Tab-separated table of C-alpha atoms in Angstrom:
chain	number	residue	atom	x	y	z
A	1	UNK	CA	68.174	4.748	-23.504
A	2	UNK	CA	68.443	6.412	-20.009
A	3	UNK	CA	66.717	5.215	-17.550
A	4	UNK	CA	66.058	7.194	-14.296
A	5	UNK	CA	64.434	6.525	-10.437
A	6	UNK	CA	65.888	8.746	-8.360
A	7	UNK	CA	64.918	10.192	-4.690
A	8	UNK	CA	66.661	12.471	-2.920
A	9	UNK	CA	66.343	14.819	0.226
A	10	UNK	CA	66.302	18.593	-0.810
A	11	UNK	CA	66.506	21.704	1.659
A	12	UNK	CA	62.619	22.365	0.990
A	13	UNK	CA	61.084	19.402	-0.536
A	14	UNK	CA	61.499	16.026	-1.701
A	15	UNK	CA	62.984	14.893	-5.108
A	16	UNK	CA	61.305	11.604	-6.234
A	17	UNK	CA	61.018	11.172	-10.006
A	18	UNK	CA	61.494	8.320	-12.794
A	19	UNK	CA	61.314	8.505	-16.336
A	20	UNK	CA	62.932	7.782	-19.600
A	21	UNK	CA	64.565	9.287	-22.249
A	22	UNK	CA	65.479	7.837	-25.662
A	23	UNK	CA	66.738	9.021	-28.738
A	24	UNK	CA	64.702	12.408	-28.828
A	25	UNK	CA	64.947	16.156	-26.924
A	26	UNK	CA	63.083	15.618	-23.322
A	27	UNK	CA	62.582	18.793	-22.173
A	28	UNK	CA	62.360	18.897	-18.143
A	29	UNK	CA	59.773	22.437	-17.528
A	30	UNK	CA	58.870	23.627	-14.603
A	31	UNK	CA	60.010	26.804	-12.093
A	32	UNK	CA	62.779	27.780	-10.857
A	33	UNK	CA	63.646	25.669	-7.939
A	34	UNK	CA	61.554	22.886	-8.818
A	35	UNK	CA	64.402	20.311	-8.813
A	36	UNK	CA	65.407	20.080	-12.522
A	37	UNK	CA	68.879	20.741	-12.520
A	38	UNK	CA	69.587	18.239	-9.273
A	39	UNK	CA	68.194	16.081	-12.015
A	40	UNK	CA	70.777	16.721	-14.282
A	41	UNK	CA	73.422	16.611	-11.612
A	42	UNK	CA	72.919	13.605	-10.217
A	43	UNK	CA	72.525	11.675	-14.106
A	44	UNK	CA	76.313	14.196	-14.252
A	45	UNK	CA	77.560	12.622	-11.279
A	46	UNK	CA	77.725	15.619	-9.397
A	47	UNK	CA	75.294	14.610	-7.091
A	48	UNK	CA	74.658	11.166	-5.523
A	49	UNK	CA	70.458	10.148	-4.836
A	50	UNK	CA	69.577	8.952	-1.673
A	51	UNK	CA	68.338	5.792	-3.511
A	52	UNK	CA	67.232	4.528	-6.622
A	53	UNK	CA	68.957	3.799	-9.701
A	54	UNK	CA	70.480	5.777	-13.122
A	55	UNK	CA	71.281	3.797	-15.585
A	56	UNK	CA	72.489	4.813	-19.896
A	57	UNK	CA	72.625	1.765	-22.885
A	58	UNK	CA	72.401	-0.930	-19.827
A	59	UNK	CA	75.760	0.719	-18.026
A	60	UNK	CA	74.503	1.562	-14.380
A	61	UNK	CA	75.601	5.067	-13.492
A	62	UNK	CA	73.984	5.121	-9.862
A	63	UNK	CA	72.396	2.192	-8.126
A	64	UNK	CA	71.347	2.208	-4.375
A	65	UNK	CA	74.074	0.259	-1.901
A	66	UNK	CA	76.836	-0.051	-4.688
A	67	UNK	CA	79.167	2.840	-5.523
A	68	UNK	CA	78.587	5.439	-8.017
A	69	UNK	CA	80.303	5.128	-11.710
A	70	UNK	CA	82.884	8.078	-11.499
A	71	UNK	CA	81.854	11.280	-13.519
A	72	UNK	CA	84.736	10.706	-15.612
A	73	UNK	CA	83.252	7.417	-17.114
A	74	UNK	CA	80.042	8.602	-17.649
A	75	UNK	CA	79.367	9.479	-21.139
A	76	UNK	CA	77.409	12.280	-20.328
A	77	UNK	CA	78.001	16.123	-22.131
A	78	UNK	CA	76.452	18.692	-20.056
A	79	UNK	CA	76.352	22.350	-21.239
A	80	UNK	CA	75.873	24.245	-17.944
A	81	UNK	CA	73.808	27.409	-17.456
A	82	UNK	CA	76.885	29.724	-16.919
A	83	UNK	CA	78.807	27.887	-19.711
A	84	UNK	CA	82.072	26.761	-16.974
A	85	UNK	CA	84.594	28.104	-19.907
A	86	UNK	CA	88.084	28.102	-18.306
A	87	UNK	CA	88.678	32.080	-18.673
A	88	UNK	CA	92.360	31.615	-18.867
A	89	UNK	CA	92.198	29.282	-21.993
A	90	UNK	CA	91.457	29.961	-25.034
A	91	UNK	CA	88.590	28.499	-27.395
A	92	UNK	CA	90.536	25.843	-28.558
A	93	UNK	CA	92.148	24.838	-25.705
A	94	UNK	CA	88.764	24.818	-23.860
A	95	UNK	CA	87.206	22.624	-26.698
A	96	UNK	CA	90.721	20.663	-26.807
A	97	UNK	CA	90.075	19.945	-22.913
A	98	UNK	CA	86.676	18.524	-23.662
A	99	UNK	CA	88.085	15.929	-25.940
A	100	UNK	CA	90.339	14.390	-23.524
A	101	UNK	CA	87.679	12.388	-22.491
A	102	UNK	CA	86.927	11.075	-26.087
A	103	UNK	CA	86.939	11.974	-29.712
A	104	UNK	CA	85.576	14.358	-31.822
A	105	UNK	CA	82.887	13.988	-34.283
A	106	UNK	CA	79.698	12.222	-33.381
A	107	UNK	CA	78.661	10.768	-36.861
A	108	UNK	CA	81.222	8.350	-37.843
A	109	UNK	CA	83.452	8.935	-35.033
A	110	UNK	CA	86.635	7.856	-37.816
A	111	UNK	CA	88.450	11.345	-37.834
A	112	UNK	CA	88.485	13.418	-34.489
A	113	UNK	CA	90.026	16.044	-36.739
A	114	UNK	CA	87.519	15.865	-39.645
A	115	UNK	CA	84.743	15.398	-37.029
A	116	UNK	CA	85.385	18.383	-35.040
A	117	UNK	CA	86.067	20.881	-38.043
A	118	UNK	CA	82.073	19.664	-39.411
A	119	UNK	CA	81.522	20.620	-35.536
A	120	UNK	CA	83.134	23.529	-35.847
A	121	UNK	CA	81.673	24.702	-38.982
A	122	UNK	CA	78.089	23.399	-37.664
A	123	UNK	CA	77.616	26.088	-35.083
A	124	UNK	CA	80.069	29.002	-36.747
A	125	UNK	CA	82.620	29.305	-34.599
A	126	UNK	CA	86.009	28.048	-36.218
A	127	UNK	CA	86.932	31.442	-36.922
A	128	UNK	CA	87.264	32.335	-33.382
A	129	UNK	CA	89.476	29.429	-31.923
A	130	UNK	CA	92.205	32.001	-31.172
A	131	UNK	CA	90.609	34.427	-29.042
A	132	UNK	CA	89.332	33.921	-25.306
A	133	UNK	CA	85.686	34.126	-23.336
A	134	UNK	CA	85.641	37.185	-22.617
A	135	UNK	CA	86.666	38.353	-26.021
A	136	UNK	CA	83.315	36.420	-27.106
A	137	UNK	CA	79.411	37.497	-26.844
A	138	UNK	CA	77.392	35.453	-24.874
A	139	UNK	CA	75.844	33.384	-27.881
A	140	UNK	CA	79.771	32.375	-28.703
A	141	UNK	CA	80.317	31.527	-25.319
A	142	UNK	CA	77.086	29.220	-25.710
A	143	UNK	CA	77.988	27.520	-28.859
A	144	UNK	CA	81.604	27.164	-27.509
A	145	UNK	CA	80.351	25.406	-24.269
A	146	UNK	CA	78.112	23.569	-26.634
A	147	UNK	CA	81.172	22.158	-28.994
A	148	UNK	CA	83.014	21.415	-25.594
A	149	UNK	CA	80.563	19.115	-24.561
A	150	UNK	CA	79.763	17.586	-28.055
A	151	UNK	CA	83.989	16.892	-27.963
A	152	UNK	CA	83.639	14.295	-25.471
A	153	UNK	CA	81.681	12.401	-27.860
A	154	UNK	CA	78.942	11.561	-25.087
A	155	UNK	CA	76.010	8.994	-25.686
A	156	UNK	CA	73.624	12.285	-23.838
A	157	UNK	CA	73.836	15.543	-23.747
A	158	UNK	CA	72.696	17.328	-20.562
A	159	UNK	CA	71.530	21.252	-21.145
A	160	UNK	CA	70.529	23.242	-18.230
A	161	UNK	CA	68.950	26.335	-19.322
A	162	UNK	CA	71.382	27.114	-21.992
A	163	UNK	CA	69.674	29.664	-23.954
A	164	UNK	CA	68.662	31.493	-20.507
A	165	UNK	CA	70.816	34.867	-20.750
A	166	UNK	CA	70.652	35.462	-24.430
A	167	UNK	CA	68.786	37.980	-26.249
A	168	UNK	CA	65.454	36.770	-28.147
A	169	UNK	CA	67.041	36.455	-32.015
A	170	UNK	CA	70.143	34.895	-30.415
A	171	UNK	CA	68.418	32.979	-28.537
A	172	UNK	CA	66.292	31.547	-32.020
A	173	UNK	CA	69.376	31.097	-33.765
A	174	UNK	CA	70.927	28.897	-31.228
A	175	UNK	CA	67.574	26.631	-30.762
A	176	UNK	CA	67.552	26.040	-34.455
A	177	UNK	CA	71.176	25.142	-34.073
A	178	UNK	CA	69.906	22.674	-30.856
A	179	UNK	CA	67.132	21.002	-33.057
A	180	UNK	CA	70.074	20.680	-36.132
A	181	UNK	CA	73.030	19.240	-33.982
A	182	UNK	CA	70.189	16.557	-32.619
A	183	UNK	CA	69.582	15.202	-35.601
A	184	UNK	CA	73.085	14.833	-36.688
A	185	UNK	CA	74.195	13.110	-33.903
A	186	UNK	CA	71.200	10.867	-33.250
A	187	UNK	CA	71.725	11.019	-28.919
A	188	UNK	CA	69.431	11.720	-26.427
A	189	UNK	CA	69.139	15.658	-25.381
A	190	UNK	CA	68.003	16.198	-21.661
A	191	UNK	CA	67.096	19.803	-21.521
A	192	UNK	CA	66.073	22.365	-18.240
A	193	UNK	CA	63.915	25.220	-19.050
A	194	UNK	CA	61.127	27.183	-17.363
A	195	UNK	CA	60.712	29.020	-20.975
A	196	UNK	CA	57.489	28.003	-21.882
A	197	UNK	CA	58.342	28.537	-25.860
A	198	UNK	CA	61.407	27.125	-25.787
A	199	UNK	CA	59.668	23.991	-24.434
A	200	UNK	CA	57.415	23.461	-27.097
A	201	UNK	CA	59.790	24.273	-29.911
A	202	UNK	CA	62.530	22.042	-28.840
A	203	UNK	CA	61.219	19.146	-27.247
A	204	UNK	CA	59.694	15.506	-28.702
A	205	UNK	CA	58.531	14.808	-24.736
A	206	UNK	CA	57.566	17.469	-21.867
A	207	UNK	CA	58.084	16.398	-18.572
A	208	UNK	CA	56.350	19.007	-16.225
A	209	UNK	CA	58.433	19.324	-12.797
A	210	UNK	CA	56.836	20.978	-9.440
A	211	UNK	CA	58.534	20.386	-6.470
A	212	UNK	CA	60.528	17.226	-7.090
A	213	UNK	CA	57.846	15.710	-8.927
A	214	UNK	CA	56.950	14.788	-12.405
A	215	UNK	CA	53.163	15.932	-12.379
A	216	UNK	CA	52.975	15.533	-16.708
A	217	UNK	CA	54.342	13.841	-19.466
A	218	UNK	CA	53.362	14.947	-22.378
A	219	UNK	CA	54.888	15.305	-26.411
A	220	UNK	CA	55.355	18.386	-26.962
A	221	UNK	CA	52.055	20.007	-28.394
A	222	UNK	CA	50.796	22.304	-25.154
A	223	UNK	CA	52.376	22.922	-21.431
A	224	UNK	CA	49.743	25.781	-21.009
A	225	UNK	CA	47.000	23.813	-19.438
């Protein structure tokens, strides 16, 4: 389980929230600007809260007056909105540079090579490990991110606004792919969205973010009201 309490000083407001997430998709909603991805970056490591405390499985990741668990032994995947492929590597190499931090293959974890071939054939794109990023379309580059950050084996997985600059079908395809990998690897999925569909098809919990606040919690059945 992850456990978050968090505050930290913004440029315009605020960021105080505290929640939990266990083995399900928690979707954090909300507009752009609202504080979702600091969220994300400071559960990443990328950024340190003022105070409070982040903790995954018991393992304290941030807690106030003691010094932060490096990013590098957090267990954390995190699929960022742009992707971050290394444009000078290609597919494999970029996936092969996510497993240095662990092994392959979720389920099982007994064969990095057998495990990351099922990941490979999971989202369709072993038949491009040769070529590079800008050789793929921009749902490749998102399942390639996606298998990147799966490699590291995490015990999360950290999505901020993955689906954001693909076309509608893509964009379909690639959330049934989300809801599929989930229940193969059995981890909690932190997702950022302000795509009020994309909310409600992927998520078990809602948690509605306005200006470094949690204002709802809900499961997933209506963010309209």
């Amino acid at each position: 389980m992850l456990s978050v309490h968090i505050q930290k000083r913004l440029p315009d407001f605020f960021l105080d929230v505290s929640f939990s997430v266990h083995r399900e998709i928690v979707v954090l909603f909300g507009p752009s600007g609202s504080g979702k991805t600091t969220i994300l970056n400071c559960i990443a490591g990328l950024v340190h809260p003022d105070a409070g405390q982040i903790a995954l499985d018991g393992q304290h990741f941030f807690q106030q007056g003691k010094k932060p668990l490096p990013v590098q032994k957090r267990k954390v995947g995190y699929l960022f909105q742009d992707y971050a492929l290394f444009p000078h590597m290609t597919v494999a190499q970029n996936i092969r540079y996510g497993m240095k931090a662990g092994k392959a293959g979720k389920p099982g974890r007994t064969d990095t090579e057998t495990g990351l071939g099922r990941l490979l054939a999971t989202v369709g794109i072993a038949h491009l490990l040769d070529n590079y990023p800008h050789q793929l379309s921009g749902g490749q580059k998102q399942r390639v991110a996606l298998v990147r950050a799966l490699a590291t084996a995490p015990d999360i997985l950290l999505l901020d606004e993955p689906l954001s600059a693909l076309d509608a079908d893509t964009r379909r395809q690639c959330q049934d792919e989300l809801l599929r990998l989930h229940a193969e690897w059995n981890i909690p999925f932190l997702l950022v969205t302000h795509d009020r569909d994309e909310a409600e098809k992927l998520a078990d919990v809602i948690l509605l973010v306005e200006h470094g606040k949690i204002i709802k919690s809900r499961a997933a059945t209506s963010v309209s009201q």
